[in-house]
């Protein structure tokens, strides 16, 4: 379920196979042209009271969409050659995961591997935090180690004790790895990575938010 | 009011003038040595039920501290020479503001100017999101334009239509400007800045979260 006046049109525009839309009469009227262009979608007019009952969020929107979770089974270790991917281990906060998906979309990363113990990428809070980017970034839930061992591309594990990120040049292919909000990446994943990277610290903070760290790393390695 | 098992010790350790601490017996016992080193602080033992009533957060902690908001009146346009500062215009979300304070602390920025219509930096949600960095970064609430006009240092306004941030070399002094979550910086602030900077976009996302953008910019300009 994707909720939001902004994300529902974005899903439709990007051609994500939406099955149903529940929305207010005003929303349907505003988006009539778009809905006419996507004839497979069943649209049901509901009032705000019903939307509030359907919503998983504390602040309901004018529209929500139901869609099948896109299969991402074609994301295999072999498919990562020549591209930059993100792999996330045990990200727990839906807002952080959504923020990271949005960062990936900004920097043109098209696929993210989420370890099975990450928060669900299709949690309504995650979807909302992606601000529509969930329509453009594909998510595979999978163990990460096989990708590190079989993809044959360099991998960059974010840790507090790696090599200064400013020493790396712009990536053309590879897997960027971000770990849990408080514990970081597991030793197994760090050990299997070809590079350990660290954002140098000039001040007093003990750590950075996982989404911010992902952004800074992408901002150094991808542009 | 600062809440949290981590932030209260951090405030005490950094010598922030805390007036009172309310905490559980277990917390006081664990932090006995630290409390003995800060004799001016009045400590009151309360049970979790009382803490819950005192707390402004949905998930109360084992300890909270009361402190005067530090005066920051010595942050003047003239004082910014030779340092890097951050100026925030109309940041509305307490979590974003807290995240940005934490980023500033990581990169060694010691002062932030917040426009008067920013969310309160001493809002309990903001303080919690700083993860203790509020103890090390000083915040001045002030109009931003006088700083741009009188500080005599370069200024870097984050916009969607500026110069590619990768073209700038490492800053030794200057003011980095971040604007409102949806509208960005005002035209007046952009116009008064010496540089307009943009994080190049490679993919489809329309924008980045304000905290993430601040992190990426610091990660390019300060390290």
XYZ file of C-alpha atoms in Angstrom:
446
model
C 0.000 0.000 0.000
C 1.442 3.345 -1.047
C -0.088 6.477 0.385
C 0.295 10.060 -0.617
C -0.894 12.758 -2.958
C 2.547 12.815 -4.557
C 3.565 9.160 -4.632
C 0.377 7.711 -6.130
C 0.673 9.827 -9.324
C 4.403 9.033 -9.433
C 3.740 5.267 -9.320
C 1.197 5.602 -12.120
C 3.500 7.782 -14.239
C 6.450 5.411 -13.837
C 4.324 2.510 -15.044
C 4.473 0.563 -11.774
C 1.627 -2.000 -11.991
C -0.838 -0.402 -9.560
C -3.972 -2.531 -9.026
C -6.290 -0.205 -7.163
C -6.503 3.439 -6.160
C -8.699 4.721 -3.325
C -9.024 8.479 -3.378
C -11.284 11.432 -2.698
C -13.498 12.843 -5.441
C -11.324 15.978 -5.562
C -8.124 13.951 -6.019
C -9.678 11.809 -8.756
C -10.893 14.908 -10.562
C -7.426 16.554 -10.405
C -5.734 13.397 -11.713
C -8.341 12.433 -14.306
C -5.962 12.640 -17.306
C -3.360 10.458 -15.633
C -5.972 7.883 -14.558
C -7.353 7.749 -18.101
C -3.842 6.902 -19.346
C -3.597 3.901 -16.964
C -6.764 1.941 -17.773
C -5.850 -1.248 -15.850
C -6.195 0.500 -12.496
C -9.448 0.150 -10.564
C -10.313 3.500 -8.997
C -12.675 3.746 -6.024
C -13.939 7.067 -4.744
C -13.993 7.232 -0.957
C -14.445 10.085 1.500
C -11.753 11.252 3.921
C -13.306 9.302 6.775
C -12.878 6.020 4.900
C -9.336 6.976 3.808
C -8.481 7.571 7.449
C -9.686 4.072 8.296
C -7.670 2.553 5.450
C -4.505 4.523 6.209
C -1.513 3.094 8.031
C -0.183 6.610 8.680
C -1.113 9.080 11.391
C -1.735 11.799 8.793
C -3.817 10.254 6.018
C -3.604 11.538 2.472
C -6.073 12.137 -0.317
C -5.136 8.953 -2.163
C -3.694 5.522 -1.629
C -2.710 2.802 -4.061
C -2.549 -0.960 -3.791
C 0.088 -2.743 -5.830
C 1.879 -6.064 -5.929
C 5.395 -5.911 -4.525
C 7.566 -5.907 -7.661
C 9.567 -9.102 -8.117
C 13.286 -8.389 -8.196
C 14.506 -11.916 -8.772
C 16.512 -10.887 -11.815
C 18.864 -9.016 -9.459
C 21.560 -11.673 -9.177
C 25.272 -11.400 -8.323
C 26.048 -11.622 -12.028
C 23.698 -8.767 -12.862
C 25.689 -6.225 -10.804
C 28.580 -6.021 -13.304
C 29.060 -2.542 -14.691
C 26.621 -0.883 -12.273
C 26.701 0.623 -8.812
C 24.431 -1.035 -6.256
C 23.646 -0.496 -2.619
C 23.420 -3.276 -0.031
C 21.842 -2.609 3.359
C 22.292 -4.811 6.406
C 19.783 -4.737 9.268
C 18.474 -1.226 8.697
C 15.704 -1.022 11.306
C 14.051 2.349 10.908
C 11.512 2.678 8.052
C 12.307 6.400 7.716
C 16.013 5.647 7.298
C 15.329 2.967 4.692
C 13.020 5.301 2.767
C 15.621 8.080 2.917
C 18.299 5.728 1.577
C 16.049 4.615 -1.301
C 15.538 8.310 -2.150
C 19.320 8.899 -2.061
C 19.870 5.890 -4.340
C 17.335 7.301 -6.790
C 19.013 10.748 -6.722
C 22.399 9.229 -7.560
C 21.062 6.892 -10.232
C 21.448 3.637 -8.294
C 18.816 1.277 -9.687
C 18.971 -1.661 -7.300
C 19.289 -2.185 -3.556
C 19.871 -5.470 -1.787
C 18.300 -5.520 1.690
C 19.306 -8.218 4.172
C 16.287 -10.263 5.348
C 16.353 -8.542 8.754
C 15.996 -5.031 7.324
C 12.689 -3.316 7.938
C 10.235 -4.056 5.100
C 10.916 -1.779 2.124
C 7.186 -1.886 1.384
C 6.197 -0.731 4.873
C 3.890 2.301 4.329
C 6.255 4.512 6.377
C 9.211 3.468 4.228
C 7.295 4.065 1.025
C 6.268 7.511 2.206
C 9.859 8.427 3.155
C 11.047 7.497 -0.359
C 8.991 10.455 -1.690
C 8.191 8.471 -4.814
C 11.626 6.959 -5.395
C 10.275 3.473 -4.616
C 8.813 3.643 -8.140
C 12.311 3.838 -9.685
C 14.578 1.767 -7.416
C 14.257 -2.006 -7.298
C 14.638 -3.797 -3.980
C 15.763 -7.395 -3.548
C 15.512 -8.988 -0.115
C 18.462 -11.373 0.090
C 21.469 -12.400 2.119
C 24.308 -10.033 1.236
C 27.338 -12.345 1.422
C 26.624 -14.247 -1.817
C 26.628 -10.938 -3.685
C 30.000 -9.982 -2.209
C 31.444 -13.375 -3.005
C 30.042 -13.899 -6.495
C 29.384 -10.510 -8.129
C 33.010 -9.968 -9.137
C 32.784 -6.215 -8.517
C 34.518 -4.149 -5.815
C 32.620 -3.593 -2.574
C 32.835 -0.664 -0.168
C 31.885 -1.338 3.451
C 31.066 1.738 5.558
C 32.792 1.367 8.933
C 34.213 3.662 11.613
C 37.725 2.262 11.115
C 38.305 2.054 7.373
C 40.197 4.093 4.825
C 39.425 7.776 4.430
C 36.682 8.046 1.811
C 38.362 11.053 0.192
C 41.128 8.737 -1.055
C 38.786 6.891 -3.402
C 38.079 8.027 -6.932
C 34.691 8.009 -8.625
C 33.129 4.545 -8.873
C 32.003 3.052 -12.147
C 30.911 -0.260 -10.649
C 30.612 -1.710 -7.182
C 28.481 -2.403 -4.133
C 28.241 0.231 -1.392
C 27.412 -1.357 1.976
C 25.632 0.404 4.841
C 24.912 -1.309 8.163
C 22.616 -1.143 11.141
C 21.878 2.229 12.781
C 23.692 1.416 16.019
C 25.901 -1.608 15.349
C 26.963 -0.904 11.764
C 27.870 -3.755 9.405
C 28.551 -7.287 10.631
C 32.131 -8.539 10.778
C 31.267 -11.141 8.133
C 30.175 -8.496 5.635
C 33.103 -6.198 6.426
C 35.483 -9.130 6.062
C 34.073 -10.126 2.682
C 34.269 -6.573 1.284
C 37.153 -5.497 -0.904
C 37.339 -1.991 0.639
C 36.573 -0.557 4.072
C 35.611 3.119 3.907
C 35.212 5.787 6.583
C 33.923 9.350 6.544
C 36.642 11.289 8.371
C 35.456 12.913 11.571
C 36.643 16.428 12.403
C 34.482 17.059 15.475
C 32.862 15.408 18.456
C 29.847 13.403 17.234
C 30.160 9.678 17.840
C 28.380 8.662 14.675
C 26.183 9.819 11.831
C 22.626 8.820 11.016
C 22.651 5.834 8.612
C 20.790 7.763 5.903
C 23.129 10.738 6.183
C 26.169 8.448 6.029
C 24.769 6.782 2.903
C 24.259 10.220 1.353
C 27.777 11.423 2.162
C 29.323 8.222 0.792
C 27.308 8.441 -2.438
C 28.206 12.133 -2.637
C 31.906 11.210 -2.517
C 31.947 8.040 -4.618
C 29.386 8.704 -7.334
C 29.817 12.335 -8.396
C 14.762 19.818 28.716
C 17.106 17.156 27.360
C 16.032 13.548 27.566
C 17.963 10.384 27.079
C 20.268 7.888 28.708
C 23.017 8.969 26.360
C 22.552 12.706 26.074
C 22.283 13.522 29.788
C 25.771 12.112 30.560
C 27.116 13.826 27.448
C 25.814 17.220 28.586
C 27.390 16.712 32.005
C 30.708 15.572 30.516
C 30.899 18.516 28.127
C 30.411 20.948 30.996
C 27.085 22.293 29.759
C 25.521 24.056 32.791
C 22.817 21.527 33.669
C 20.602 22.676 36.545
C 18.636 19.576 37.432
C 18.585 15.880 36.585
C 15.534 13.642 37.101
C 16.420 9.984 36.810
C 15.663 6.494 38.032
C 17.597 5.020 40.950
C 19.329 2.603 38.565
C 20.471 5.412 36.257
C 21.753 7.512 39.169
C 23.668 4.537 40.517
C 25.284 3.821 37.123
C 26.310 7.473 36.695
C 27.365 8.140 40.297
C 30.993 9.028 39.458
C 29.964 11.512 36.788
C 27.343 13.121 39.030
C 29.910 13.470 41.821
C 32.161 15.377 39.412
C 29.387 17.902 38.629
C 28.371 19.094 42.099
C 26.232 22.066 40.974
C 23.570 19.769 39.533
C 20.513 18.989 41.660
C 19.625 15.307 41.194
C 16.140 13.996 41.943
C 15.355 10.302 41.989
C 12.029 9.515 40.352
C 10.376 6.293 39.239
C 9.564 5.463 35.622
C 5.953 6.466 36.077
C 6.961 10.016 37.025
C 9.522 10.182 34.207
C 6.796 9.245 31.790
C 4.692 12.143 33.057
C 7.626 14.561 32.740
C 8.670 13.362 29.296
C 7.828 15.189 26.089
C 8.658 12.073 24.057
C 6.516 9.056 23.303
C 9.247 6.714 24.525
C 10.530 8.079 27.844
C 14.088 7.484 28.962
C 15.764 6.745 32.277
C 16.951 10.300 32.760
C 16.183 13.859 31.798
C 18.024 17.101 32.421
C 16.901 20.691 32.772
C 19.273 23.386 31.602
C 19.223 27.027 30.591
C 19.388 27.546 26.848
C 23.005 28.594 26.277
C 23.378 32.224 25.222
C 25.088 32.488 21.850
C 25.183 36.262 21.576
C 28.932 36.256 20.963
C 28.232 34.698 17.546
C 28.348 37.862 15.456
C 29.113 38.400 11.763
C 32.653 39.399 12.732
C 33.183 36.190 14.713
C 32.775 33.953 11.648
C 36.167 34.872 10.130
C 38.462 31.895 9.772
C 35.780 29.323 10.598
C 33.121 27.346 8.772
C 29.554 27.957 9.937
C 26.165 26.660 8.972
C 23.084 28.849 8.486
C 19.635 27.280 8.295
C 16.566 29.016 6.932
C 13.055 27.871 7.890
C 13.931 24.267 8.744
C 10.596 22.960 10.037
C 11.139 19.401 11.146
C 12.770 18.902 14.573
C 14.301 15.615 13.425
C 15.923 17.312 10.438
C 17.302 20.113 12.597
C 18.692 17.619 15.112
C 20.260 15.589 12.307
C 21.906 18.718 10.880
C 23.306 19.678 14.306
C 24.775 16.161 14.541
C 26.316 16.522 11.054
C 27.800 19.898 12.041
C 29.329 18.296 15.130
C 30.787 15.426 13.073
C 32.477 17.846 10.660
C 33.740 20.178 13.376
C 31.357 23.075 12.731
C 30.973 24.889 16.045
C 28.185 27.385 15.330
C 24.864 27.353 13.523
C 22.692 30.359 12.741
C 18.995 29.452 12.628
C 16.512 31.870 11.093
C 13.792 32.895 13.584
C 11.224 30.722 11.778
C 13.244 27.506 12.136
C 11.818 24.930 14.540
C 13.201 25.458 18.067
C 16.671 23.938 18.403
C 15.850 23.206 22.034
C 12.659 21.327 21.220
C 12.993 17.928 23.003
C 12.647 16.084 19.667
C 15.438 18.164 18.138
C 17.691 17.619 21.143
C 17.112 13.880 20.991
C 17.893 13.771 17.256
C 21.238 15.513 17.875
C 22.360 12.392 19.803
C 24.315 14.592 22.199
C 25.784 16.980 19.638
C 23.694 19.839 21.040
C 26.293 19.888 23.840
C 29.073 20.825 21.394
C 27.425 22.997 18.729
C 26.242 26.504 19.578
C 23.023 27.790 18.062
C 22.164 31.434 17.461
C 18.633 32.352 16.442
C 19.006 35.329 14.122
C 18.131 36.739 10.746
C 20.618 35.326 8.223
C 21.052 38.268 5.827
C 23.183 40.429 8.177
C 25.663 37.548 8.447
C 25.901 37.261 4.671
C 26.320 41.007 4.285
C 28.740 41.687 7.127
C 30.777 38.552 7.884
C 33.227 39.083 5.037
C 33.526 35.342 4.354
C 32.320 33.390 1.315
C 28.858 31.852 1.493
C 27.532 28.733 -0.208
C 23.781 28.565 -0.841
C 22.375 25.087 -1.534
C 19.958 25.331 -4.464
C 18.720 23.077 -7.241
C 20.182 25.367 -9.941
C 23.688 26.294 -8.778
C 27.189 25.232 -9.680
C 28.156 21.579 -9.386
C 29.467 21.059 -5.865
C 32.305 18.862 -7.123
C 33.921 21.960 -8.678
C 34.616 23.512 -5.274
C 37.748 22.813 -3.286
C 37.929 22.263 0.454
C 36.666 25.223 2.501
C 38.732 26.872 5.170
C 36.153 29.531 6.004
C 32.616 30.300 4.973
C 28.913 29.943 5.653
C 27.045 26.941 4.249
C 23.340 27.695 3.772
C 20.538 25.127 3.813
C 16.892 26.062 3.295
C 13.407 24.847 4.005
C 12.508 21.189 3.405
C 10.143 21.885 0.525
C 10.837 25.438 -0.666
C 14.611 25.602 -0.169
C 16.339 28.921 0.516
C 14.638 32.270 -0.060
C 15.602 34.328 -3.103
C 16.951 37.027 -0.772
C 19.397 34.617 0.864
C 20.413 33.038 -2.444
C 20.929 36.505 -3.926
C 23.127 37.619 -1.035
C 25.349 34.509 -1.173
C 28.683 34.543 -2.943
C 28.252 31.005 -4.336
C 25.270 28.890 -5.393
C 25.941 25.159 -5.055
C 24.086 22.091 -6.279
C 24.506 18.378 -5.688
C 24.428 16.913 -9.198
C 21.544 14.543 -9.791
C 22.135 11.355 -11.761
C 18.729 9.714 -11.299
C 15.043 10.429 -10.908
C 14.451 11.763 -7.383
C 13.099 15.311 -7.338
C 14.945 16.344 -4.217
C 16.916 15.146 -1.207
C 15.998 15.339 2.464
C 17.391 18.586 3.961
C 19.554 16.698 6.467
C 20.961 14.397 3.798
C 21.712 17.373 1.540
C 23.522 19.114 4.410
C 25.562 15.949 4.984
C 26.509 15.544 1.325
C 27.531 19.208 1.065
C 29.669 19.011 4.213
C 31.116 15.751 2.923
C 32.218 17.518 -0.257
C 33.305 20.920 1.106
C 34.880 20.062 4.464
C 36.905 16.868 3.971
